[in-house]
Structures are given as structure tokens and as C-alpha cells.
Coordinates of C-alpha atoms and ligand atoms in Angstrom, one line a residue:
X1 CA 16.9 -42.8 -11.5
X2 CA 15.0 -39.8 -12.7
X3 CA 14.5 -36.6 -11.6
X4 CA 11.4 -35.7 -10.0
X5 CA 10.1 -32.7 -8.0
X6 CA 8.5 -31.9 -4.4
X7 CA 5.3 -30.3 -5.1
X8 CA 4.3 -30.0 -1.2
X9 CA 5.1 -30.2 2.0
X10 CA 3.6 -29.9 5.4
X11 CA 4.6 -29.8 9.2
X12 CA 3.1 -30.6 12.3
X13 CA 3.3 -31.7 16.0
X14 CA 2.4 -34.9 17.1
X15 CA 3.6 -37.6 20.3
X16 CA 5.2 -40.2 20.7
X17 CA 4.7 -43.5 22.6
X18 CA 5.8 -41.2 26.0
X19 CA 3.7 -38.7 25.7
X20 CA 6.0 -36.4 24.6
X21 CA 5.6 -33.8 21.2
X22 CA 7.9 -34.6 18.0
X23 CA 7.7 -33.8 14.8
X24 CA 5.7 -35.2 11.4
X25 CA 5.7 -34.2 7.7
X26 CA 4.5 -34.9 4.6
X27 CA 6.1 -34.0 1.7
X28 CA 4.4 -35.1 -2.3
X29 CA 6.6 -35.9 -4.6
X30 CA 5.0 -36.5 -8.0
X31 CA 1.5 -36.7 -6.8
X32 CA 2.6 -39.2 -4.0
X33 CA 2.2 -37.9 -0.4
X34 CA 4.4 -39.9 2.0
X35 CA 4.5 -39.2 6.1
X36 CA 7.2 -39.6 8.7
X37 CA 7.5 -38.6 12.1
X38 CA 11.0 -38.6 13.9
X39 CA 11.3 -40.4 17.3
X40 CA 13.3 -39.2 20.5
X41 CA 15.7 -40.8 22.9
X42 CA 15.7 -40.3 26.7
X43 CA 19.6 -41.3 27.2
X44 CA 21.0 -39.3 24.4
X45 CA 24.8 -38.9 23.2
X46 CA 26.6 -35.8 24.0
X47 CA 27.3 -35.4 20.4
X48 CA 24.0 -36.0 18.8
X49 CA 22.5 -33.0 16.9
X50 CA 19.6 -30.7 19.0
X51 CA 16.3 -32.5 17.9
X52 CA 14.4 -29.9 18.4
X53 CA 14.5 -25.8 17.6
X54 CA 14.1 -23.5 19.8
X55 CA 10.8 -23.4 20.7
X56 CA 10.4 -27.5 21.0
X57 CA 8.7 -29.3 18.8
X58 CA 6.0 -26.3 17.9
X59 CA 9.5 -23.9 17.1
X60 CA 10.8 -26.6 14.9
X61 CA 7.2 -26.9 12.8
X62 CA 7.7 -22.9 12.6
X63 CA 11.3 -23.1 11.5
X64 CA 10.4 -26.0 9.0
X65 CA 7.5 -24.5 7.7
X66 CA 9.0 -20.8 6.9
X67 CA 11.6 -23.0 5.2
X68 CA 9.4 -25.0 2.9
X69 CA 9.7 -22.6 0.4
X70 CA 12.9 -23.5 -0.2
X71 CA 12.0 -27.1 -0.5
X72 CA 8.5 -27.2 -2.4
X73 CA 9.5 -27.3 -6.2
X74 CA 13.0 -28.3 -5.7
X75 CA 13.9 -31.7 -7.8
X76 CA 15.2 -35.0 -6.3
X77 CA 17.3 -37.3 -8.7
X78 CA 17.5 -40.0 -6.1
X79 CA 15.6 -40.8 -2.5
X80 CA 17.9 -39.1 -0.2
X81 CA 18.4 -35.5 -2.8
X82 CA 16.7 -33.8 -0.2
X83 CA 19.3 -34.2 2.6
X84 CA 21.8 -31.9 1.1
X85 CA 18.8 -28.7 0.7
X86 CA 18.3 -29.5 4.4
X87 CA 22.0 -28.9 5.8
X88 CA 22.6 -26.2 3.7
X89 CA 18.4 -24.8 4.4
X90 CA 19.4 -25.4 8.4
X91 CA 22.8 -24.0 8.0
X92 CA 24.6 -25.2 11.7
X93 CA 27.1 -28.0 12.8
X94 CA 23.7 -29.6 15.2
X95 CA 20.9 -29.0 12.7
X96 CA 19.9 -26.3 15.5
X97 CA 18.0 -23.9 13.4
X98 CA 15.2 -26.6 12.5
X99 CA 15.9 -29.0 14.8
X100 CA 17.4 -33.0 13.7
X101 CA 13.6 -34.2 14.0
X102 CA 12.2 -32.1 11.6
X103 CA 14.9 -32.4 9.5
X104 CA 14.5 -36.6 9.7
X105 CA 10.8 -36.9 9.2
X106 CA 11.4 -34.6 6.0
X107 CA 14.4 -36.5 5.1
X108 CA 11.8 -40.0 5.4
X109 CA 9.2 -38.5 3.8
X110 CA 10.7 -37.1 1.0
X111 CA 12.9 -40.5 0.8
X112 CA 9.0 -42.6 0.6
X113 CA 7.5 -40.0 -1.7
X114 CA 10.2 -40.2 -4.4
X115 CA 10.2 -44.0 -4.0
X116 CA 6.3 -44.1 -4.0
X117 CA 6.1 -42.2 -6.7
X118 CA 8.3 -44.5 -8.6
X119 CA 6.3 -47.6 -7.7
X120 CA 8.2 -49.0 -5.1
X121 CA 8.6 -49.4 -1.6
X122 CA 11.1 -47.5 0.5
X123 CA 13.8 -50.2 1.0
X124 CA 14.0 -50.9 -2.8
X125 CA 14.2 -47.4 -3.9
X126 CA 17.2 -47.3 -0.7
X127 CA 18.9 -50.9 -2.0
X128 CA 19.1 -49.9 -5.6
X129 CA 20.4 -46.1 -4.9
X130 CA 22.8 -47.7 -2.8
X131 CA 23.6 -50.8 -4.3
X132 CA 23.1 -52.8 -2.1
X133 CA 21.3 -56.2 -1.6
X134 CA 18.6 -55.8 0.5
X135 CA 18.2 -58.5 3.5
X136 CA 16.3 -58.8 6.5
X137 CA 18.4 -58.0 9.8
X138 CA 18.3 -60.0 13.1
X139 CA 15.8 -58.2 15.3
X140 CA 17.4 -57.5 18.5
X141 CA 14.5 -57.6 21.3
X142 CA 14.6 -55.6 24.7
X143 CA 12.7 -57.7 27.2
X144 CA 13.6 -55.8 30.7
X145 CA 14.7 -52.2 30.7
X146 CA 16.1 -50.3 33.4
X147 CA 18.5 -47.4 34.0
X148 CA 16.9 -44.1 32.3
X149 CA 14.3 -45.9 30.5
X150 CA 12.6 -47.5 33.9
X151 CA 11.8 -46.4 37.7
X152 CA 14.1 -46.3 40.6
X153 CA 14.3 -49.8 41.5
X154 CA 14.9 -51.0 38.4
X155 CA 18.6 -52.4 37.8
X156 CA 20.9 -49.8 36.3
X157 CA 22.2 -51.4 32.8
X158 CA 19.3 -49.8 30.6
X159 CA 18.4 -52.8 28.4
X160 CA 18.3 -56.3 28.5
X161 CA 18.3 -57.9 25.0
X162 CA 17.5 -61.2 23.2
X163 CA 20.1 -62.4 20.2
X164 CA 17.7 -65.1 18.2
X165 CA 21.3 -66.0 16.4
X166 CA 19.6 -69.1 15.3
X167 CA 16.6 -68.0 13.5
X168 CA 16.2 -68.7 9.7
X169 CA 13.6 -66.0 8.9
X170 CA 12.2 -62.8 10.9
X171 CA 8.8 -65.0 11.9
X172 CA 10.6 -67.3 13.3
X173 CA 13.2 -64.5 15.4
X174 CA 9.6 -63.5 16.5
X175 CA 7.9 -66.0 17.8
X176 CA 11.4 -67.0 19.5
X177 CA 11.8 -63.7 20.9
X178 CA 8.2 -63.2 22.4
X179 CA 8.4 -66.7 23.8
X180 CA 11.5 -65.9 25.6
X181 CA 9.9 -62.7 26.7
X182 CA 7.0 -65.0 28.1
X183 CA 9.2 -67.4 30.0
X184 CA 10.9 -64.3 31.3
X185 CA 7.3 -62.8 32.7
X186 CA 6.6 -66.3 34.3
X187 CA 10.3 -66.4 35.9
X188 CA 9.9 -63.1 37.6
X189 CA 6.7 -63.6 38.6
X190 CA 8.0 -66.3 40.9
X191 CA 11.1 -65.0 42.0
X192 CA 10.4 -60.8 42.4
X193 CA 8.8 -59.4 44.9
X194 CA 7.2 -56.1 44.5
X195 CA 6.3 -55.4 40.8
X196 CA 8.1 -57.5 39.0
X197 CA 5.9 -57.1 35.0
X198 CA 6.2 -53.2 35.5
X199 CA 7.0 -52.0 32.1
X200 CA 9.6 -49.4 31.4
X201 CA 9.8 -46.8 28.0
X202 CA 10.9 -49.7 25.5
X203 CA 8.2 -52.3 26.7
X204 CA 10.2 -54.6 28.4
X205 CA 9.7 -55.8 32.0
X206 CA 11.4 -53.3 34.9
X207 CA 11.6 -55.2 37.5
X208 CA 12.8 -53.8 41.0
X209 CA 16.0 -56.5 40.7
X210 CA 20.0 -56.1 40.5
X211 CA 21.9 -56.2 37.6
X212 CA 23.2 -59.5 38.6
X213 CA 19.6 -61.5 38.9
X214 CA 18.3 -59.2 35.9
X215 CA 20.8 -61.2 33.5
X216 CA 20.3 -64.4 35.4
X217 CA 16.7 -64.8 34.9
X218 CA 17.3 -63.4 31.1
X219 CA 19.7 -65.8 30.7
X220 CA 17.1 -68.5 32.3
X221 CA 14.4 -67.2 29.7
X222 CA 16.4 -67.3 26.7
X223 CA 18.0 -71.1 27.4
X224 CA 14.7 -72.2 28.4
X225 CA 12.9 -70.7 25.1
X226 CA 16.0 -72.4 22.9
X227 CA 15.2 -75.9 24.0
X228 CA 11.7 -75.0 23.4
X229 CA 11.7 -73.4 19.5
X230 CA 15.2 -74.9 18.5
X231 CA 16.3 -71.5 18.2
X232 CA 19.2 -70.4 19.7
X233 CA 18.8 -67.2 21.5
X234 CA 21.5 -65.6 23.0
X235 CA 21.7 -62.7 25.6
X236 CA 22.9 -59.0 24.2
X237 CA 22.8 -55.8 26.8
X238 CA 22.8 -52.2 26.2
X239 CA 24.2 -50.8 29.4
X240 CA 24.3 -47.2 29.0
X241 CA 27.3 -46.2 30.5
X242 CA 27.0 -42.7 30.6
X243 CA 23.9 -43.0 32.8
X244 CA 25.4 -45.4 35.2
X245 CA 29.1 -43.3 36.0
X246 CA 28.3 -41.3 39.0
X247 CA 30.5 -37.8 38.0
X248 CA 31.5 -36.8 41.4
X249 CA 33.5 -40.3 42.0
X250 CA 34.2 -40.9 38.7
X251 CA 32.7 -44.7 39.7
X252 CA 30.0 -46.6 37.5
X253 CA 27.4 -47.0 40.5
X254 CA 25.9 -50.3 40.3
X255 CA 23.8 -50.0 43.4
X256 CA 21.0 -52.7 42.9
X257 CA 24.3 -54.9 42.9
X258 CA 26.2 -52.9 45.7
X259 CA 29.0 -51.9 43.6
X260 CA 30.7 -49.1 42.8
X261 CA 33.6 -49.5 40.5
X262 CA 36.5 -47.5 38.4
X263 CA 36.6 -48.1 35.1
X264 CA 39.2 -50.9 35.0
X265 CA 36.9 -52.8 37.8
X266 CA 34.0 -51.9 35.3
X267 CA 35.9 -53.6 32.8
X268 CA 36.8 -57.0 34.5
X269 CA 33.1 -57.3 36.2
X270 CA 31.3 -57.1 32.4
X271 CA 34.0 -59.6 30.8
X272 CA 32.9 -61.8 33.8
X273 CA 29.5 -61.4 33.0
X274 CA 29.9 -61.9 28.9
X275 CA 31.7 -65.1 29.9
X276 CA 29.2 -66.3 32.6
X277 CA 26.5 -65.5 30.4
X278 CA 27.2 -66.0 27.1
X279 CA 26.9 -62.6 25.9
X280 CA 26.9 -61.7 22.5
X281 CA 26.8 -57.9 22.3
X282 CA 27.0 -55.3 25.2
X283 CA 26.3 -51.7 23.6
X284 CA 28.2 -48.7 25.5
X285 CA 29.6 -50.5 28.6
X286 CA 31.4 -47.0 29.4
X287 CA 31.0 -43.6 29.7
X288 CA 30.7 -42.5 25.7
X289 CA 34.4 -40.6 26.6
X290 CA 36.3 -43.4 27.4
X291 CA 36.5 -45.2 24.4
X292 CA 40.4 -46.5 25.7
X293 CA 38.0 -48.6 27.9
X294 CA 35.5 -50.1 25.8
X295 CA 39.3 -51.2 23.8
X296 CA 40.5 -52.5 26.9
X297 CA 36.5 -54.8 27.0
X298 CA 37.1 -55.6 23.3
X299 CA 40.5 -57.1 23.6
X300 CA 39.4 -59.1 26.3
X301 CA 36.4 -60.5 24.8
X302 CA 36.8 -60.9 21.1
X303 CA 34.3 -63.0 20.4
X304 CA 31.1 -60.6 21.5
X305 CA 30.2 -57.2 19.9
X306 CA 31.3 -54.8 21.8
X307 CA 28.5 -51.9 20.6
X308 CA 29.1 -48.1 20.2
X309 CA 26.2 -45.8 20.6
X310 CA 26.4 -42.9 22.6
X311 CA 30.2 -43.2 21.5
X312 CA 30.1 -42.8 18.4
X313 CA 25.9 -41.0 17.8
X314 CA 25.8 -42.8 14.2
X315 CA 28.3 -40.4 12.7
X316 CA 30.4 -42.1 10.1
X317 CA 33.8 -40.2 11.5
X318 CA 33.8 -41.3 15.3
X319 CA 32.3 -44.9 13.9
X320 CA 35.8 -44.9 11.9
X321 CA 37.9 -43.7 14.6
X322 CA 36.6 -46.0 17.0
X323 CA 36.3 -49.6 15.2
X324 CA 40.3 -48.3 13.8
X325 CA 41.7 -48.5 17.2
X326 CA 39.6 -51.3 18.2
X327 CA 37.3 -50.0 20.7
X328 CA 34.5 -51.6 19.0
X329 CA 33.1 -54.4 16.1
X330 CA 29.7 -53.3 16.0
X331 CA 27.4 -49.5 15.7
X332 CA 24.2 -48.4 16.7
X333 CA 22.6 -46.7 13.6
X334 CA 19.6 -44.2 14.9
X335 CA 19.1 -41.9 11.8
X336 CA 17.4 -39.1 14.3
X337 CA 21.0 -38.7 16.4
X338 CA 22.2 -36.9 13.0
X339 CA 18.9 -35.9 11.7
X340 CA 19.3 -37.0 8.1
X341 CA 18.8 -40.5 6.4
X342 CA 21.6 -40.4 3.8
X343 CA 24.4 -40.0 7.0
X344 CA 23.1 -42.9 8.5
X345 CA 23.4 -45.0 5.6
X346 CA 26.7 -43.2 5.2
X347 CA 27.2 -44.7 8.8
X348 CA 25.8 -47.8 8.2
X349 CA 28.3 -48.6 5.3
X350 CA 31.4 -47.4 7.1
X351 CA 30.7 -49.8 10.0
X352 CA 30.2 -52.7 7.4
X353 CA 33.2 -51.8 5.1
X354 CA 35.4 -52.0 8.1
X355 CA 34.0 -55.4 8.7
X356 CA 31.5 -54.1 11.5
X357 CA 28.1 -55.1 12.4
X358 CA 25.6 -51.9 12.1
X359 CA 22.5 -51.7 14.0
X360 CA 19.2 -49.9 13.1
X361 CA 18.0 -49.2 16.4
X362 CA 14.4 -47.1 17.2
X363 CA 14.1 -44.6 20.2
X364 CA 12.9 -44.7 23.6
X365 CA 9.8 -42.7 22.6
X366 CA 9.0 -43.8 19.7
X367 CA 6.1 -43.6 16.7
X368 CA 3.9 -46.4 14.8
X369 CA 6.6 -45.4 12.0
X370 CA 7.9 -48.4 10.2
X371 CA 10.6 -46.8 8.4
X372 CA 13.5 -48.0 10.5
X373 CA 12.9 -51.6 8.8
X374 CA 12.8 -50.2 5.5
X375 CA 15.8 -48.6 6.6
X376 CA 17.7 -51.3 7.5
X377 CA 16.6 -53.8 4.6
X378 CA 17.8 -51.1 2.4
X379 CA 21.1 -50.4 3.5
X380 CA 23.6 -52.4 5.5
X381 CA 22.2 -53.2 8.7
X382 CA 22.4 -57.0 9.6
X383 CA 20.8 -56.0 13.6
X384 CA 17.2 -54.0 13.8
X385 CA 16.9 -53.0 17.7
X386 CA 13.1 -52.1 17.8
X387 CA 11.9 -53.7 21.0
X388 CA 9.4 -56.4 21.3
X389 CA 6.4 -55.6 23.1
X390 CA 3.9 -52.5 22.2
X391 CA 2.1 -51.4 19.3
X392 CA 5.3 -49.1 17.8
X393 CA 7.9 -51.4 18.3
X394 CA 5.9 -54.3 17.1
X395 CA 4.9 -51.8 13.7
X396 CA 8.7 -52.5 12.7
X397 CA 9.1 -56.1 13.3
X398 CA 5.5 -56.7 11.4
X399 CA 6.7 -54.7 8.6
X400 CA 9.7 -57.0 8.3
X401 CA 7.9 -59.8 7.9
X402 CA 5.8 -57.6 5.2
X403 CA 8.8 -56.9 3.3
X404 CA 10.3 -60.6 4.0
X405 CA 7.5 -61.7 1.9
X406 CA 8.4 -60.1 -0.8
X407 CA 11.6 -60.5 -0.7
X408 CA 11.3 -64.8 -0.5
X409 CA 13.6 -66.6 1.9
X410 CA 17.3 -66.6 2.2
X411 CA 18.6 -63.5 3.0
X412 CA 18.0 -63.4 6.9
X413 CA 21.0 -61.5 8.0
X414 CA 22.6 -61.4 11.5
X415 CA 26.0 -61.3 13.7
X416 CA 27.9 -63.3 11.3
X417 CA 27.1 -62.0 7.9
Ligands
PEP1 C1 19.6 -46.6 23.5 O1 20.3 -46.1 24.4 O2 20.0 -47.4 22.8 C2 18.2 -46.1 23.4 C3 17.4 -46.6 22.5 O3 17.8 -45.1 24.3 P1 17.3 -43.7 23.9 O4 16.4 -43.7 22.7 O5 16.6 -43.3 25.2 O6 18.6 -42.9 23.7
MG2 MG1 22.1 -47.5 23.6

């Protein structure tokens, strides 16, 4: 690919779907102005970089901007060039100095202006760099939150997930998905008191329910909208371990179910839940320090994905470390835990050359950004966890079936290949 050069670039403060600030930019490449804005996570990973300067989101625009000079005029030979003037421009281990969400959304930017300015669409200009063939990943659908992302009340494991395994094209993951969701809305209604179609951060349903009746009615929704599309959709969780060990007793506190268990009872109760319920992927079942633990789940349920997240915060280092000893077969992949799109790729293709599954996954608080698809259909994602319901998770799965078009049929990805 040719060289081309930045000619601007500009910073500024904006929110996301909570309410809270974050960063956008715009950097021109060529004459083509591109815009990205990073997105932030409420249950983060001890080892994700700071996203923001000091100074929040109006110290990172500062830091960024005072930088810039560094950046405008500088030349890009391929879509992520820019990534290695940021590390060395920011300078620390955690991208402190200008914060990973600046350092994202002007990693995106610049990554949509070089490939706008060469005619083509992010994911293409991502594919080819890479060399990889783009496809379009299995959208992985939250349809009842709880844990951080919902009110006290709400059952402890953070999401509930449909799997669409079955589904032949993203439209049809889509309307399988939001049928499920529907079923799931109509089940509650009958069996929850209180306020049962509450929504929580990701758009989901937060019921005031247990774990246990959370995944039962899931489980209900997603049978009952298979025999109704033909689709099969399976059951996937993201538990968020980290949030639900209480520290002081060392116990994962599963109070919604009245349980409090050590991490070898943890272990037994969510292989009897995979088995009961057919589970197909369960993202950090354990604290993100116990990886020996999510080994121990592994082993004991091969079949499912056993997900890293806060584990392994999409670096490709603790991603190799844990799928080598077996702790996990599959990654989350959120490009703002290390603030730079070419080291989530990086990620991405370590988790798939070790036979792995990688996940593109979205935020908590998120933007109308559609980059994460292009991300994902670019690289070597074969899962996209985006959400379901609400105008910025809904921005990524429409854009899939944007790029799907152009791509034809037949290269729908998903948990086998
Ligand atoms: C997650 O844990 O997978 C997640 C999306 O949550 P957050 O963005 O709050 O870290
Ligand atoms: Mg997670």
C-alpha cells in the first residue's frame, strides 16, 4: 500500500450511551476526514491501560491535542502506521500520559481516513493489510444484564447471552436474536414480580431474579425462538467474576441464589449449569487472578468456550499464556482495554493461530461507532459481542449486514470456524 500523510487532526469530548464523557477525533488523511470516538467499560480488568489522562476526558483532549503536532504531517504506509507514533508520542507501559481512549479513537480514525482515502471501507483496507479473508462473525447478543451493569436486585452474573450457532447470514442471527429477546420479555412478564423489562447499561432486560431463574427463562426464550426461526440459538454467559468474589471471604457471593461459594464449589455449580443448560460460552467465570480455576472449568467442560476477558484485557501475551495452559479456548477482543487497533488485531490473531475463538466485543457505555464490525470482518474475529437492543449496539449489527452485502453470502463465521 502507499504512503500517505495526516494533514489534520482534531480532539474533543463527547458521551457515551451512559452519560458519561469519552473521547472523539478526527484525523484527514489525504483530504479524507474520518471520526471515531472510544467507548468505556464499567467492569474493567485490572490490567487494562488508564483510558483516560489525568484530567478525564477534557485532560486527555489537552494531552492529545498538544501532541498533534507530532502526528499532523507524519506519513502512514498502512491503516494502523499511526499506532507506533502513539506509543512512542505517549511514552508509558498504560498509555497514561494521553489516556487509551484518545489514543483508540485516533488509532480508528487515522485507520478509516487512510482507508477512505484509498477508496475503501475500513474492513477491506484491515483484511488486505492483514491478509486476511474478511467474514462476518456470529453476533453474540446480551438480552438480560445484571452484576455491575444493572441495579441491586438484578442477579449477579453480568450478562446473559444468545449463541444464534445456527444462523446462515447476520440477518438471519438478527431476527433470531431479537425474537428470542421478545419471548424472553413476554416470559418475565409472567413470571417476575416487581420490574421485570428494567433495562440495565447493555440493553438487555434486568430483572430483580436469581441467577438460577435468570438462565432458566433464557434458556426458555432461546428453545422457544429455535422451534420458531429454525435457528438454533444457544445460551452463552459472561459472568464477571471479579465483580461477584466478595474479597473479605475470598467467596463468589451469589446472593439472588443464596450461595456463597469457594472457588472449587464455583467451579462444580457453573459445569452444572453448562451441562443443565446447554451452554456454549461462559466469559470470566473467576476472578481475572485465578486463571488455575478457569483450567480446572475448562477441563471439565470441553466442549463450551470457556472466555477470557478481564483475564487476559486483549493483550496478545496473557491471551498466549492462558489458552497454553489451557485455562481458556476463546478471547474477548475490546481494542479500548489496550488503547490501540493494531494490538488488538495482534490479539485477535494470536487467539486464532492457537486454534482459539476471538471475540470483538463493545463496551458498557458505548457510542453509535460502527467500527467494532469493521473490526472484526477485518481481522480474525469469528464472535462480535455488541448487544442487541438500543440505537449503539444495534449501529454494529446494522453495519454488518451493510458490509454482508457487499461481501455476498458464505462467509458467516462462528464457534466452529
Ligand atoms: C464485559 O465485561 O464484557 C463488558 C462489556 O463490560 P464493561 O464494558 O463494563 O467492561
Ligand atoms: Mg466481560
Amino acid at each position: 500500500m502507499e504512503s500517505r500523510r495526516i494533514e489534520k487532526l482534531r480532539a474533543r469530548v463527547v458521551f457515551d450511551s451512559r452519560g458519561d464523557k469519552t473521547v472523539e477525533v478526527e484525523v484527514t488523511v489525504d483530504g479524507f476526514t474520518a471520526r471515531a470516538a472510544a467507548p468505556s467499560g464499567k467492569s474493567r480488568g485490572k490490567r487494562e491501560v488508564q483510558p483516560f489522562a489525568e484530567g478525564g476526558a477534557e485532560g486527555s483532549v489537552r494531552a492529545l491535542t498538544e501532541a498533534s503536532r507530532r502526528i499532523i504531517g507524519a506519513t502512514m504506509d498502512d491503516p494502523l502506521a499511526v499506532d507506533v507514533l502513539l506509543r512512542e508520542i505517549d511514552g508509558t507501559e498504560d498509555f497514561s500520559r494521553i489516556g487509551g481512549n484518545a489514543a483508540l479513537a485516533t488509532s480508528v480514525a487515522a485507520a478509516m481516513a487512510y482507508a477512505g482515502s484509498g477508496g475503501v471501507p475500513l474492513y477491506l483496507a484491515l483484511s488486505r493489510h492483514l491478509g486476511v479473508e474478511p467474514g462476518i462473525p456470529l453476533p453474540l447478543s446480551n438480552v438480560l444484564g445484571g452484576g455491575a451493569h444493572a441495579g441491586s436486585g438484578a442477579p449477579e452474573f453480568q450478562e446473559y447471552l444468545l449463541v444464534p450457532v445456527g444462523a446462515k447470514s447476520a440477518m438471519q442471527a438478527i431476527e433470531a436474536n431479537v425474537l428470542a429477546y421478545r419471548k424472553l420479555g413476554r416470559l418475565l412478564s409472567q413470571e417476575v414480580r416487581g420490574y421485570p423489562l428494567g433495562k440495565g447499561d447493555e440493553g438487555g432486560y434486568a430483572p430483580p431474579i436469581s441467577n438460577r431463574k435468570a438462565l432458566e427463562l433464557v434458556a426458555r426464550a432461546a428453545q422457544e425462538g429455535s422451534d420458531e426461526t429454525g435457528v438454533r440459538i444457544a445460551v452463552g454467559l459472561d459472568v464477571a467474576g471479579s465483580n461477584v468474589l466478595d474479597p473479605k471471604s475470598g467467596r463468589y457471593a451469589l446472593r439472588s441464589d443464596g450461595l456463597y461459594l469457594t472457588g472449587e464449589e464455583m467451579v462444580s455449580f457453573i459445569g452444572e449449569l453448562v451441562d443443565r443448560y446447554g451452554i456454549v460460552y461462559v466469559e470470566d467465570p473467576f476472578a481475572e487472578d485465578s486463571p488455575e480455576l478457569f483450567a480446572d472449568l475448562q477441563r471439565s467442560v470441553p466442549r463450551a468456550f470457556v472466555c477470557g476477558d478481564d483475564l487476559v484485557v486483549t493483550r496478545p501475551d496473557l491471551i498466549r499464556s492462558a489458552m497454553e495452559r489451557g485455562a481458556i479456548r476463546a478471547a474477548i477482543i475490546k481494542p479500548n482495554q489496550v488503547g490501540l487497533l493494531s494490538v488488538a488485531a495482534e490479539s485477535a490473531r494470536v487467539c486464532h493461530g492457537l486454534s482459539g475463538l476471538p471475540v470483538a466485543s463493545h463496551r458498557s457505555g458505548e457510542t453509535t461507532d460502527a467500527y467494532l464490525s469493521h473490526f472484526a470482518v477485518g481481522t480474525w474475529c469469528r464472535l462480535i459481542k455488541c448487544g442487541l437492543i438500543g440505537g449503539e449496539r444495534m449501529a454494529k449489527l446494522n453495519e454488518l449486514l451493510r458490509i454482508g452485502e457487499e461481501l455476498g453470502g458464505g462467509r458467516m463465521r462462528g464457534l466452529s470456524g
